[in-house]
Structure formats: structure tokens, C-alpha cells
């Protein structure tokens, strides 16, 4: 029996994550309300628009329940907008919002749209620590981790900036593995969710 | 250093995937763009006049003033889209030069070309185009559109045409899935659509790109209805800033798209929003006033 993994389904590329995770044998639940988090071993926060997702997380009181899932040993993985939501500090939020809300579970400073607007979005082959061959990586208005705290492991960099980081049951990628056919990172995450904590 | 590619179909279509389950709102000022962003819009569409005003004022509707678009780009961190007239290659080049994130080749503006659409694959910036049926949608994808929106009848606050076009596109997809493979070339001929894309639809049961609803969405229930029918997200134009309380209505429509399957949430968010836009009965429109019939 595969692990039970939630995918935050407020908005964005949640169906793509769902497809990858199910192909690897996970039981997937779409998370829109706090009750949807019950019994999960892990949660994926997908790509999309971080301001929209943060706003809906406040509206539906999801912040504390997601932190509680992590506290009780749950694994978390954020891709692009999802990575922003996991970070301790967010740079580049619209000024009228003040500080952008985030879960703060990963001790990094994330810079939104670090590589430019849509016209600057790019794909590349990215070497990632722990994978035997480079990963096809899709960077769409992507963020970068511009400060990395003590103990945070940097698994890949692009142009000198960290784009994959991991620490304390939290994985964050600035790009979109869910948009490619390569599911090695999903496989890694599913395996992590099977490890008893 | 490994190879880096920009402006590829995968990047353009992948970007459109990020809007899914979201609401894209028409705005005409930086202030409205900030309201839309605060309400949870996944993108804003910058235009000079919302469709309801284009209907009222008449005249030729064109690409917006670059100054206004720049102000809106500076005002928000979410993606900014803007409209060009059908076939207006130079308006599209200007928007790309401004750094707009997505271009809408839109029948809501007055068409510049009555024969040909823009060859969108030539641009680095992704395009969204309207469609009333599957053949039209696949012709636009064949030209390089990275996103489709069903046309609806913009600026009416009347959802009937959006429903009609969504049901048409989705019904035609289901019909193609049911056909044996040897019939697909004839299907392509009948729909006037590229054969390879017909084969994609046959195999996957969906368009090759994200498909949003548009035109006439005025209430949270309208937005949820379009999601219920099977679309990926919703464009809202006049419905927000022509209503009594744009902030509350915008927020409610965003939530309705997320929770479209949860009637308890929909009941709660539909309450006490103030008056929606007045709306127009489409039967009262003379054919020349119908925007959805533009595009070919």
C-alpha cells in the first residue's frame, strides 16, 4: 500500500502532481479544506500563483493545520509557488500586501520571479544531487533561494543561485517537475513519505 | 553550462497550466489590478474598456495604451495579459516588447483582419485565443495558441453563450473519442482542424492546451457552473467592476472556482454580494453586436 499524499488543490498544477504520484502507487487526496489533511503522510504544494494560494489558505484556515502536519512528521514538497509558500522570508511580494504570508518551515529567503517575467522563462537540463543524470527542469517566472539557512542542503543551483533545497522533511524546487515526464523527484518524495518518523 | 531554451511550446503551455483553477480578471487601471490581485486573481487582463463599455460606446476597440499597461505591470506581481485585435501582428509585437506575460488575440476588440489570425508560434510570448467550437479551438492551437477560452458573449453578464460554447467544445471532444481511429482524417476535414491535433484529442480526451471559460460570467454560481461543465478556469470581464461591490464579488468568484464542487461553500460565498452587473438578454442583440461570431 502506497503512502497517503495530499496535493494542495486551491489552484495551479495540482492535477499534474496527482498524476505523477498516483503512477508511483501513492494514494492521493486533493486538499482544499483543513479536514482534507487528516491521515496524510505528506503534502505537495504545487506551482500556480503564490499570492492566490496564500490568500485562499488564509480564507480556509489552512496555515496552522499544514504546520501541524509537518510537526507530526509529515513530509512537505513545494514546487515554484509552493516553494515560496514554504519559505521563511519572501522577497518581491507586491508592496500593498506588506509581508507575504508563508509557512516559514524552510529557513531560506526566496526571491519571487528571480529570473524575470514570462518571456524569460526557460527549460534546461539540471544536475541534482542524488540523481544519476540531469533532470529536465521547467522554470516559469521562477523564484530562487537567495539566502539559505544553516543546515539547509542545496541539491541544485542554476547560475549560482540555489533552486532545489531540502531540510527537516521539507523539499523545495524553484522549477516544475510536474510538467515533465521525468518523475524521479516524485519517486524520491513518495519514498520519503514511506519512511517512519 | 547546459543548454537553456526560452519561448518553447512547453514553456508557454506550462505557464498556462499555472492559471488552472483560477480566475483571470479584466482591469482598466492599476488600482483595479491591485484589487484583483488582492482578491486572489491568478492574472489580470489589461484593457482600455471592459466589454460592457465597448458595447455601450461603440467605435473601434484597439490595443490599450502602452503607458496604462506598464502601470498595471508595475502595480502587481501576478502575470499581466493584454488584448490585441484579431490578426494585428504589430499590436502583438508591441505587447511582447512591453514584457506582457500573455497576449489575448481577442474578438472583443474590433478585428484587424477578416481572413487570418496571427501566427502565434512565431512569438516568444504565449497567446490565448477564443473559440466557439472544437475546430476553431484546434485551428488556433495549430497557429500556436497556448491557451483557449470558450467565447461566451462578452459584456452581457449573461452566461448562456459561454455554456453553449463550452458544451459544444467538450461534446465534440467526447464525440471524437468515440470514433474509431480510421475515421479521424475525415473528422479533421469536417472540423477544418489539423489532423495531428484531432489525433491528440482522440487519444487524450482533451484539448492539447488549457481551456478556460469566458464571456458573461457575473456571479460565483456562474463561475462554478463553468468549472462543473469541465473547464479549467474562468475569465471574468465586466462582471466584477460593473457590479456594486467589486472587491467582495471578485473574492467570491475566486473561491467559487476553487470550491465549485462544494455547494455548502458556494451557498456561503454567494450571500449578500450586492447587485451584479445588470446584463443584457442576448436575444435582444442584433447579429452585428455579437462579439462571439468574430473569428473564423
Tab-separated table of N, CA, C and O in Angstrom, chain A residues 9-16 19 30-33 36 46-53 55-56 59-60 62 79-81 92-97 100 112-113 116-127 134 137-141 158-160 176 178-179, chain B residues 1-8 10-12 14-15 17-23 33-34 37-43 73-80 96-102 124-126 206 231-232 251 254-262 265 269:
chain	number	residue	atom	x	y	z
A	9	UNK	N	-4.940	21.782	-3.533
A	9	UNK	CA	-5.691	21.912	-4.791
A	9	UNK	C	-6.499	23.199	-4.836
A	9	UNK	O	-7.615	23.237	-5.349
A	10	UNK	N	-5.922	24.263	-4.290
A	10	UNK	CA	-6.639	25.542	-4.300
A	10	UNK	C	-6.637	26.131	-5.706
A	10	UNK	O	-7.571	26.791	-6.125
A	11	UNK	N	-5.548	25.857	-6.444
A	11	UNK	CA	-5.343	26.487	-7.750
A	11	UNK	C	-3.996	26.004	-8.262
A	11	UNK	O	-3.149	25.622	-7.476
A	12	UNK	N	-3.804	25.992	-9.568
A	12	UNK	CA	-2.484	25.685	-10.117
A	12	UNK	C	-2.373	24.265	-10.666
A	12	UNK	O	-3.367	23.658	-11.049
A	13	UNK	N	-1.139	23.736	-10.691
A	13	UNK	CA	-0.850	22.487	-11.400
A	13	UNK	C	-1.025	21.275	-10.492
A	13	UNK	O	-0.188	20.380	-10.463
A	14	UNK	N	-2.128	21.232	-9.746
A	14	UNK	CA	-2.274	20.122	-8.797
A	14	UNK	C	-2.583	18.805	-9.489
A	14	UNK	O	-2.180	17.744	-9.029
A	15	UNK	N	-3.287	18.852	-10.634
A	15	UNK	CA	-3.621	17.593	-11.311
A	15	UNK	C	-2.368	16.897	-11.854
A	15	UNK	O	-2.290	15.671	-11.887
A	16	UNK	N	-1.369	17.676	-12.283
A	16	UNK	CA	-0.128	17.095	-12.806
A	16	UNK	C	0.618	16.348	-11.699
A	16	UNK	O	1.118	15.245	-11.905
A	19	UNK	N	-1.206	13.113	-10.953
A	19	UNK	CA	-0.959	12.057	-11.939
A	19	UNK	C	0.379	11.349	-11.672
A	19	UNK	O	0.460	10.128	-11.655
A	30	UNK	N	-6.945	15.413	-2.745
A	30	UNK	CA	-6.877	16.845	-3.050
A	30	UNK	C	-7.276	17.622	-1.796
A	30	UNK	O	-8.308	17.340	-1.181
A	31	UNK	N	-6.431	18.598	-1.435
A	31	UNK	CA	-6.631	19.334	-0.184
A	31	UNK	C	-7.140	20.739	-0.488
A	31	UNK	O	-6.444	21.540	-1.120
A	32	UNK	N	-8.367	21.012	-0.048
A	32	UNK	CA	-8.942	22.350	-0.194
A	32	UNK	C	-9.362	22.934	1.138
A	32	UNK	O	-9.475	24.137	1.295
A	33	UNK	N	-9.638	22.067	2.098
A	33	UNK	CA	-10.098	22.493	3.421
A	33	UNK	C	-9.291	21.708	4.469
A	33	UNK	O	-8.744	20.637	4.165
A	36	UNK	N	-9.341	17.918	4.883
A	36	UNK	CA	-8.725	17.076	3.845
A	36	UNK	C	-7.312	16.623	4.214
A	36	UNK	O	-6.739	15.767	3.539
A	46	UNK	N	1.693	22.782	-5.052
A	46	UNK	CA	2.049	22.831	-6.478
A	46	UNK	C	2.447	24.227	-6.963
A	46	UNK	O	2.354	25.211	-6.206
A	47	UNK	N	2.825	24.289	-8.225
A	47	UNK	CA	3.022	25.568	-8.880
A	47	UNK	C	1.687	26.225	-9.159
A	47	UNK	O	0.652	25.563	-9.216
A	48	UNK	N	1.702	27.524	-9.327
A	48	UNK	CA	0.486	28.305	-9.560
A	48	UNK	C	0.827	29.742	-9.241
A	48	UNK	O	1.951	30.172	-9.501
A	49	UNK	N	-0.093	30.461	-8.648
A	49	UNK	CA	0.188	31.835	-8.230
A	49	UNK	C	0.228	31.884	-6.706
A	49	UNK	O	-0.774	31.624	-6.043
A	50	UNK	N	1.409	32.235	-6.162
A	50	UNK	CA	1.574	32.149	-4.703
A	50	UNK	C	0.660	33.131	-3.977
A	50	UNK	O	0.163	32.826	-2.891
A	51	UNK	N	0.406	34.315	-4.555
A	51	UNK	CA	-0.479	35.272	-3.869
A	51	UNK	C	-1.898	34.711	-3.775
A	51	UNK	O	-2.566	34.844	-2.760
A	52	UNK	N	-2.354	34.065	-4.859
A	52	UNK	CA	-3.700	33.489	-4.859
A	52	UNK	C	-3.788	32.367	-3.829
A	52	UNK	O	-4.730	32.308	-3.035
A	53	UNK	N	-2.799	31.483	-3.850
A	53	UNK	CA	-2.844	30.348	-2.918
A	53	UNK	C	-2.756	30.827	-1.469
A	53	UNK	O	-3.478	30.328	-0.605
A	55	UNK	N	-3.699	33.640	-0.239
A	55	UNK	CA	-4.968	34.274	0.118
A	55	UNK	C	-6.029	33.208	0.462
A	55	UNK	O	-6.749	33.316	1.458
A	56	UNK	N	-6.102	32.155	-0.336
A	56	UNK	CA	-7.109	31.112	-0.088
A	56	UNK	C	-6.728	30.266	1.138
A	56	UNK	O	-7.606	29.772	1.845
A	59	UNK	N	-8.092	32.242	3.932
A	59	UNK	CA	-9.553	32.186	3.901
A	59	UNK	C	-10.073	30.870	4.484
A	59	UNK	O	-11.115	30.833	5.119
A	60	UNK	N	-9.355	29.785	4.246
A	60	UNK	CA	-9.839	28.472	4.692
A	60	UNK	C	-9.028	27.912	5.861
A	60	UNK	O	-9.033	26.710	6.112
A	62	UNK	N	-5.891	27.217	6.554
A	62	UNK	CA	-5.037	26.059	6.270
A	62	UNK	C	-3.623	26.181	6.844
A	62	UNK	O	-2.896	25.197	6.897
A	79	UNK	N	6.675	23.161	-5.166
A	79	UNK	CA	7.289	23.457	-6.461
A	79	UNK	C	6.887	24.877	-6.868
A	79	UNK	O	5.708	25.207	-6.868
A	80	UNK	N	7.864	25.699	-7.214
A	80	UNK	CA	7.655	27.085	-7.680
A	80	UNK	C	6.814	27.870	-6.664
A	80	UNK	O	7.309	28.183	-5.592
A	81	UNK	N	5.565	28.180	-6.951
A	81	UNK	CA	4.740	28.926	-5.992
A	81	UNK	C	4.668	28.186	-4.660
A	81	UNK	O	4.701	28.803	-3.591
A	92	UNK	N	10.026	40.326	-3.000
A	92	UNK	CA	9.395	40.584	-4.288
A	92	UNK	C	7.890	40.457	-4.263
A	92	UNK	O	7.253	40.377	-5.310
A	93	UNK	N	7.290	40.435	-3.071
A	93	UNK	CA	5.829	40.432	-2.984
A	93	UNK	C	5.327	41.830	-3.321
A	93	UNK	O	6.055	42.807	-3.164
A	94	UNK	N	4.091	41.941	-3.816
A	94	UNK	CA	3.567	43.264	-4.126
A	94	UNK	C	3.537	44.137	-2.884
A	94	UNK	O	3.123	43.663	-1.822
A	95	UNK	N	3.999	45.403	-2.995
A	95	UNK	CA	4.173	46.234	-1.810
A	95	UNK	C	2.882	46.435	-1.018
A	95	UNK	O	2.899	46.530	0.202
A	96	UNK	N	1.732	46.433	-1.717
A	96	UNK	CA	0.485	46.696	-0.996
A	96	UNK	C	0.105	45.573	-0.049
A	96	UNK	O	-0.760	45.719	0.786
A	97	UNK	N	0.763	44.406	-0.192
A	97	UNK	CA	0.451	43.283	0.688
A	97	UNK	C	1.259	43.328	1.985
A	97	UNK	O	1.018	42.554	2.891
A	100	UNK	N	4.528	39.036	2.575
A	100	UNK	CA	3.703	37.932	2.068
A	100	UNK	C	3.694	36.784	3.077
A	100	UNK	O	4.725	36.377	3.595
A	112	UNK	N	10.942	36.084	-5.388
A	112	UNK	CA	9.940	35.790	-6.423
A	112	UNK	C	10.430	36.290	-7.781
A	112	UNK	O	11.125	37.297	-7.867
A	113	UNK	N	10.007	35.603	-8.836
A	113	UNK	CA	10.342	35.981	-10.217
A	113	UNK	C	11.826	36.332	-10.370
A	113	UNK	O	12.179	37.328	-10.996
A	116	UNK	N	13.080	36.720	-13.968
A	116	UNK	CA	12.385	37.615	-14.889
A	116	UNK	C	10.936	37.231	-15.124
A	116	UNK	O	10.385	36.372	-14.432
A	117	UNK	N	10.345	37.875	-16.135
A	117	UNK	CA	8.934	37.651	-16.453
A	117	UNK	C	8.775	36.438	-17.364
A	117	UNK	O	9.750	35.758	-17.685
A	118	UNK	N	7.551	36.206	-17.865
A	118	UNK	CA	7.287	35.007	-18.663
A	118	UNK	C	8.221	34.889	-19.865
A	118	UNK	O	8.691	33.808	-20.208
A	119	UNK	N	8.532	36.005	-20.496
A	119	UNK	CA	9.356	35.965	-21.701
A	119	UNK	C	10.759	35.424	-21.391
A	119	UNK	O	11.451	34.898	-22.257
A	120	UNK	N	11.168	35.501	-20.118
A	120	UNK	CA	12.479	34.997	-19.695
A	120	UNK	C	12.402	33.561	-19.160
A	120	UNK	O	13.431	32.996	-18.773
A	121	UNK	N	11.207	32.990	-19.100
A	121	UNK	CA	11.073	31.611	-18.612
A	121	UNK	C	11.893	30.672	-19.493
A	121	UNK	O	12.068	30.937	-20.676
A	122	UNK	N	12.395	29.570	-18.907
A	122	UNK	CA	13.302	28.714	-19.682
A	122	UNK	C	13.231	27.269	-19.230
A	122	UNK	O	12.736	26.966	-18.139
A	123	UNK	N	13.712	26.384	-20.116
A	123	UNK	CA	13.917	24.983	-19.737
A	123	UNK	C	15.411	24.687	-19.832
A	123	UNK	O	16.123	25.292	-20.637
A	124	UNK	N	15.850	23.762	-18.996
A	124	UNK	CA	17.254	23.369	-19.044
A	124	UNK	C	17.401	21.964	-18.478
A	124	UNK	O	16.439	21.401	-17.958
A	125	UNK	N	18.575	21.388	-18.642
A	125	UNK	CA	18.889	20.099	-18.015
A	125	UNK	C	19.670	20.407	-16.749
A	125	UNK	O	20.750	20.981	-16.808
A	126	UNK	N	19.124	20.034	-15.608
A	126	UNK	CA	19.661	20.474	-14.325
A	126	UNK	C	20.230	19.292	-13.535
A	126	UNK	O	19.493	18.373	-13.188
A	127	UNK	N	21.541	19.326	-13.241
A	127	UNK	CA	22.077	18.281	-12.360
A	127	UNK	C	21.541	18.481	-10.935
A	127	UNK	O	21.522	19.605	-10.434
A	134	UNK	N	21.100	14.438	-15.218
A	134	UNK	CA	20.398	15.719	-15.057
A	134	UNK	C	18.884	15.586	-15.249
A	134	UNK	O	18.411	14.723	-15.989
A	137	UNK	N	14.288	20.505	-16.420
A	137	UNK	CA	13.694	21.444	-15.456
A	137	UNK	C	13.023	22.592	-16.201
A	137	UNK	O	13.616	23.201	-17.077
A	138	UNK	N	11.768	22.855	-15.851
A	138	UNK	CA	10.976	23.913	-16.470
A	138	UNK	C	10.858	25.059	-15.469
A	138	UNK	O	10.225	24.910	-14.426
A	139	UNK	N	11.489	26.193	-15.802
A	139	UNK	CA	11.459	27.373	-14.915
A	139	UNK	C	10.486	28.396	-15.506
A	139	UNK	O	10.757	28.969	-16.564
A	140	UNK	N	9.357	28.628	-14.834
A	140	UNK	CA	8.346	29.561	-15.327
A	140	UNK	C	8.187	30.698	-14.324
A	140	UNK	O	7.734	30.471	-13.203
A	141	UNK	N	8.606	31.908	-14.712
A	141	UNK	CA	8.578	33.034	-13.763
A	141	UNK	C	9.076	32.545	-12.407
A	141	UNK	O	8.465	32.798	-11.367
A	158	UNK	N	21.315	27.006	-10.215
A	158	UNK	CA	21.332	27.472	-11.598
A	158	UNK	C	21.874	28.894	-11.593
A	158	UNK	O	21.387	29.748	-10.848
A	159	UNK	N	22.880	29.147	-12.415
A	159	UNK	CA	23.549	30.452	-12.477
A	159	UNK	C	23.895	30.960	-11.077
A	159	UNK	O	23.647	32.122	-10.750
A	160	UNK	N	24.421	30.067	-10.263
A	160	UNK	CA	24.908	30.457	-8.944
A	160	UNK	C	23.827	30.643	-7.891
A	160	UNK	O	24.131	31.014	-6.754
A	176	UNK	N	9.430	23.193	-12.132
A	176	UNK	CA	8.191	22.410	-12.192
A	176	UNK	C	8.430	20.974	-12.669
A	176	UNK	O	8.197	20.666	-13.837
A	178	UNK	N	6.531	18.643	-12.173
A	178	UNK	CA	5.204	18.082	-12.507
A	178	UNK	C	4.857	18.290	-13.983
A	178	UNK	O	3.959	17.634	-14.501
A	179	UNK	N	5.576	19.189	-14.662
A	179	UNK	CA	5.260	19.455	-16.068
A	179	UNK	C	6.073	18.582	-17.028
A	179	UNK	O	5.937	18.724	-18.242
B	1	UNK	N	28.197	24.825	-19.104
B	1	UNK	CA	26.795	25.264	-18.912
B	1	UNK	C	25.890	24.522	-19.893
B	1	UNK	O	26.167	24.446	-21.074
B	2	UNK	N	24.822	23.970	-19.393
B	2	UNK	CA	23.907	23.223	-20.259
B	2	UNK	C	23.061	24.188	-21.088
B	2	UNK	O	23.006	25.378	-20.822
B	3	UNK	N	22.399	23.624	-22.103
B	3	UNK	CA	21.586	24.455	-22.984
B	3	UNK	C	20.371	25.011	-22.249
B	3	UNK	O	19.746	24.328	-21.452
B	4	UNK	N	20.054	26.241	-22.560
B	4	UNK	CA	18.871	26.877	-21.985
B	4	UNK	C	17.964	27.293	-23.131
B	4	UNK	O	18.408	27.930	-24.080
B	5	UNK	N	16.690	26.909	-23.061
B	5	UNK	CA	15.733	27.273	-24.101
B	5	UNK	C	14.657	28.190	-23.532
B	5	UNK	O	14.180	27.967	-22.424
B	6	UNK	N	14.283	29.187	-24.338
B	6	UNK	CA	13.177	30.064	-23.925
B	6	UNK	C	12.115	30.070	-25.025
B	6	UNK	O	12.390	29.711	-26.175
B	7	UNK	N	10.904	30.462	-24.658
B	7	UNK	CA	9.834	30.634	-25.639
B	7	UNK	C	9.379	29.360	-26.318
B	7	UNK	O	8.765	29.402	-27.387
B	8	UNK	N	9.643	28.187	-25.720
B	8	UNK	CA	9.238	26.926	-26.342
B	8	UNK	C	7.746	26.665	-26.084
B	8	UNK	O	7.177	27.203	-25.129
B	10	UNK	N	6.450	24.111	-24.777
B	10	UNK	CA	6.300	23.520	-23.433
B	10	UNK	C	6.253	24.605	-22.364
B	10	UNK	O	5.466	24.528	-21.415
B	11	UNK	N	7.084	25.633	-22.526
B	11	UNK	CA	7.099	26.717	-21.530
B	11	UNK	C	5.823	27.536	-21.597
B	11	UNK	O	5.275	27.953	-20.583
B	12	UNK	N	5.358	27.779	-22.825
B	12	UNK	CA	4.162	28.613	-22.982
B	12	UNK	C	2.931	27.874	-22.470
B	12	UNK	O	2.100	28.434	-21.761
B	14	UNK	N	3.000	25.301	-20.368
B	14	UNK	CA	3.207	25.068	-18.939
B	14	UNK	C	2.802	26.276	-18.116
B	14	UNK	O	2.214	26.150	-17.042
B	15	UNK	N	3.112	27.452	-18.620
B	15	UNK	CA	2.713	28.681	-17.926
B	15	UNK	C	1.190	28.750	-17.826
B	15	UNK	O	0.627	29.055	-16.759
B	17	UNK	N	-0.795	26.319	-17.680
B	17	UNK	CA	-1.245	25.327	-16.683
B	17	UNK	C	-1.316	25.949	-15.280
B	17	UNK	O	-2.113	25.531	-14.454
B	18	UNK	N	-0.445	26.930	-15.025
B	18	UNK	CA	-0.383	27.523	-13.675
B	18	UNK	C	-1.615	28.363	-13.338
B	18	UNK	O	-1.842	28.704	-12.198
B	19	UNK	N	-2.403	28.730	-14.360
B	19	UNK	CA	-3.606	29.526	-14.095
B	19	UNK	C	-4.796	28.653	-13.715
B	19	UNK	O	-5.841	29.150	-13.343
B	20	UNK	N	-4.642	27.324	-13.882
B	20	UNK	CA	-5.784	26.422	-13.724
B	20	UNK	C	-6.426	26.549	-12.351
B	20	UNK	O	-5.754	26.743	-11.353
B	21	UNK	N	-7.746	26.380	-12.329
B	21	UNK	CA	-8.467	26.516	-11.067
B	21	UNK	C	-8.474	27.948	-10.583
B	21	UNK	O	-8.719	28.212	-9.408
B	22	UNK	N	-8.189	28.870	-11.486
B	22	UNK	CA	-8.086	30.269	-11.096
B	22	UNK	C	-8.981	31.166	-11.924
B	22	UNK	O	-9.651	30.729	-12.860
B	23	UNK	N	-8.969	32.446	-11.550
B	23	UNK	CA	-9.798	33.455	-12.206
B	23	UNK	C	-8.886	34.547	-12.764
B	23	UNK	O	-8.003	35.048	-12.066
B	33	UNK	N	-6.285	46.608	-10.851
B	33	UNK	CA	-5.376	45.450	-10.883
B	33	UNK	C	-4.990	45.045	-9.464
B	33	UNK	O	-4.922	43.854	-9.139
B	34	UNK	N	-4.756	46.051	-8.607
B	34	UNK	CA	-4.416	45.741	-7.209
B	34	UNK	C	-5.590	45.072	-6.501
B	34	UNK	O	-5.402	44.140	-5.719
B	37	UNK	N	-5.694	41.489	-7.715
B	37	UNK	CA	-4.639	40.676	-7.112
B	37	UNK	C	-4.964	40.348	-5.656
B	37	UNK	O	-4.818	39.206	-5.213
B	38	UNK	N	-5.445	41.370	-4.926
B	38	UNK	CA	-5.773	41.146	-3.513
B	38	UNK	C	-6.926	40.158	-3.362
B	38	UNK	O	-7.022	39.441	-2.372
B	39	UNK	N	-7.808	40.108	-4.354
B	39	UNK	CA	-8.946	39.187	-4.296
B	39	UNK	C	-8.549	37.762	-4.657
B	39	UNK	O	-9.346	36.840	-4.505
B	40	UNK	N	-7.334	37.574	-5.160
B	40	UNK	CA	-6.882	36.221	-5.485
B	40	UNK	C	-6.923	35.879	-6.964
B	40	UNK	O	-6.882	34.704	-7.325
B	41	UNK	N	-6.983	36.886	-7.840
B	41	UNK	CA	-6.901	36.606	-9.282
B	41	UNK	C	-5.555	35.948	-9.581
B	41	UNK	O	-4.545	36.288	-8.964
B	42	UNK	N	-5.524	35.002	-10.548
B	42	UNK	CA	-4.249	34.395	-10.917
B	42	UNK	C	-3.546	35.207	-11.994
B	42	UNK	O	-2.364	34.986	-12.271
B	43	UNK	N	-4.278	36.127	-12.629
B	43	UNK	CA	-3.679	37.037	-13.607
B	43	UNK	C	-4.689	38.156	-13.839
B	43	UNK	O	-5.864	38.013	-13.502
B	73	UNK	N	1.543	46.566	-15.070
B	73	UNK	CA	2.657	45.636	-14.832
B	73	UNK	C	3.404	46.032	-13.555
B	73	UNK	O	3.773	45.180	-12.742
B	74	UNK	N	3.586	47.348	-13.365
B	74	UNK	CA	4.325	47.804	-12.183
B	74	UNK	C	3.507	47.632	-10.902
B	74	UNK	O	4.067	47.537	-9.805
B	75	UNK	N	2.181	47.581	-11.027
B	75	UNK	CA	1.320	47.592	-9.836
B	75	UNK	C	1.164	46.231	-9.186
B	75	UNK	O	0.832	46.148	-8.006
B	76	UNK	N	1.345	45.147	-9.946
B	76	UNK	CA	1.046	43.816	-9.398
B	76	UNK	C	2.191	42.835	-9.659
B	76	UNK	O	3.006	43.044	-10.556
B	77	UNK	N	2.207	41.757	-8.868
B	77	UNK	CA	3.237	40.729	-9.101
B	77	UNK	C	2.675	39.531	-9.848
B	77	UNK	O	3.425	38.671	-10.287
B	78	UNK	N	1.350	39.445	-9.983
B	78	UNK	CA	0.784	38.341	-10.763
B	78	UNK	C	0.963	38.645	-12.260
B	78	UNK	O	1.236	39.788	-12.639
B	79	UNK	N	0.836	37.626	-13.126
B	79	UNK	CA	1.026	37.858	-14.555
B	79	UNK	C	0.006	38.859	-15.121
B	79	UNK	O	-1.125	38.940	-14.643
B	80	UNK	N	0.469	39.598	-16.126
B	80	UNK	CA	-0.385	40.590	-16.780
B	80	UNK	C	-0.596	40.173	-18.236
B	80	UNK	O	0.366	39.938	-18.972
B	96	UNK	N	4.558	42.303	-26.803
B	96	UNK	CA	5.706	41.457	-26.453
B	96	UNK	C	6.883	42.322	-26.020
B	96	UNK	O	7.564	42.015	-25.041
B	97	UNK	N	7.090	43.427	-26.724
B	97	UNK	CA	8.191	44.335	-26.372
B	97	UNK	C	7.978	44.961	-24.986
B	97	UNK	O	8.939	45.254	-24.275
B	98	UNK	N	6.721	45.150	-24.597
B	98	UNK	CA	6.432	45.734	-23.282
B	98	UNK	C	6.660	44.739	-22.144
B	98	UNK	O	6.643	45.117	-20.974
B	99	UNK	N	6.826	43.455	-22.481
B	99	UNK	CA	7.030	42.445	-21.433
B	99	UNK	C	5.739	41.891	-20.866
B	99	UNK	O	5.723	41.314	-19.775
B	100	UNK	N	4.634	42.042	-21.622
B	100	UNK	CA	3.370	41.436	-21.201
B	100	UNK	C	3.553	39.919	-21.125
B	100	UNK	O	4.282	39.330	-21.924
B	101	UNK	N	2.913	39.272	-20.138
B	101	UNK	CA	3.134	37.834	-19.918
B	101	UNK	C	2.318	36.946	-20.851
B	101	UNK	O	2.692	35.804	-21.106
B	102	UNK	N	1.180	37.432	-21.325
B	102	UNK	CA	0.291	36.629	-22.165
B	102	UNK	C	-0.466	37.594	-23.065
B	102	UNK	O	-0.846	38.680	-22.625
B	124	UNK	N	7.602	34.753	-28.788
B	124	UNK	CA	8.089	34.139	-27.550
B	124	UNK	C	7.031	34.203	-26.468
B	124	UNK	O	6.971	33.374	-25.573
B	125	UNK	N	6.190	35.208	-26.531
B	125	UNK	CA	5.146	35.382	-25.528
B	125	UNK	C	3.987	34.443	-25.888
B	125	UNK	O	3.690	34.246	-27.066
B	126	UNK	N	3.368	33.791	-24.891
B	126	UNK	CA	2.243	32.891	-25.203
B	126	UNK	C	0.953	33.653	-25.512
B	126	UNK	O	0.793	34.803	-25.094
B	206	UNK	N	-8.940	15.477	-24.390
B	206	UNK	CA	-8.935	16.886	-24.006
B	206	UNK	C	-8.191	17.700	-25.061
B	206	UNK	O	-7.530	17.127	-25.929
B	231	UNK	N	-14.418	22.951	-17.515
B	231	UNK	CA	-13.363	23.858	-17.961
B	231	UNK	C	-12.299	23.998	-16.868
B	231	UNK	O	-12.496	23.589	-15.729
B	232	UNK	N	-11.147	24.570	-17.242
B	232	UNK	CA	-10.000	24.609	-16.330
B	232	UNK	C	-9.957	25.855	-15.454
B	232	UNK	O	-9.201	25.910	-14.486
B	251	UNK	N	-13.613	38.361	-4.817
B	251	UNK	CA	-13.203	37.316	-3.864
B	251	UNK	C	-14.121	36.107	-3.949
B	251	UNK	O	-13.668	34.960	-3.915
B	254	UNK	N	-13.446	33.984	-7.041
B	254	UNK	CA	-12.215	33.195	-6.872
B	254	UNK	C	-12.496	31.943	-6.036
B	254	UNK	O	-12.106	30.820	-6.398
B	255	UNK	N	-13.202	32.132	-4.934
B	255	UNK	CA	-13.498	30.979	-4.061
B	255	UNK	C	-14.428	29.990	-4.760
B	255	UNK	O	-14.311	28.775	-4.566
B	256	UNK	N	-15.348	30.504	-5.552
B	256	UNK	CA	-16.305	29.623	-6.235
B	256	UNK	C	-15.584	28.689	-7.211
B	256	UNK	O	-15.982	27.535	-7.387
B	257	UNK	N	-14.515	29.184	-7.829
B	257	UNK	CA	-13.786	28.352	-8.795
B	257	UNK	C	-13.015	27.241	-8.066
B	257	UNK	O	-12.951	26.109	-8.529
B	258	UNK	N	-12.467	27.554	-6.888
B	258	UNK	CA	-11.766	26.525	-6.101
B	258	UNK	C	-12.740	25.472	-5.575
B	258	UNK	O	-12.464	24.278	-5.606
B	259	UNK	N	-13.886	25.935	-5.062
B	259	UNK	CA	-14.812	25.030	-4.355
B	259	UNK	C	-16.054	24.741	-5.181
B	259	UNK	O	-17.144	24.589	-4.628
B	260	UNK	N	-15.887	24.663	-6.500
B	260	UNK	CA	-17.077	24.523	-7.352
B	260	UNK	C	-17.863	23.251	-7.087
B	260	UNK	O	-19.035	23.153	-7.417
B	261	UNK	N	-17.221	22.261	-6.441
B	261	UNK	CA	-17.937	21.009	-6.161
B	261	UNK	C	-18.584	21.008	-4.776
B	261	UNK	O	-19.166	20.009	-4.377
B	262	UNK	N	-18.422	22.090	-4.028
B	262	UNK	CA	-18.882	22.117	-2.637
B	262	UNK	C	-20.019	23.139	-2.506
B	262	UNK	O	-19.792	24.331	-2.316
B	265	UNK	N	-20.093	25.569	0.538
B	265	UNK	CA	-19.217	26.741	0.421
B	265	UNK	C	-19.823	27.742	-0.569
B	265	UNK	O	-19.844	28.952	-0.317
B	269	UNK	N	-20.634	31.762	0.131
B	269	UNK	CA	-19.947	32.885	-0.526
B	269	UNK	C	-20.853	33.661	-1.471
B	269	UNK	O	-20.527	34.764	-1.867
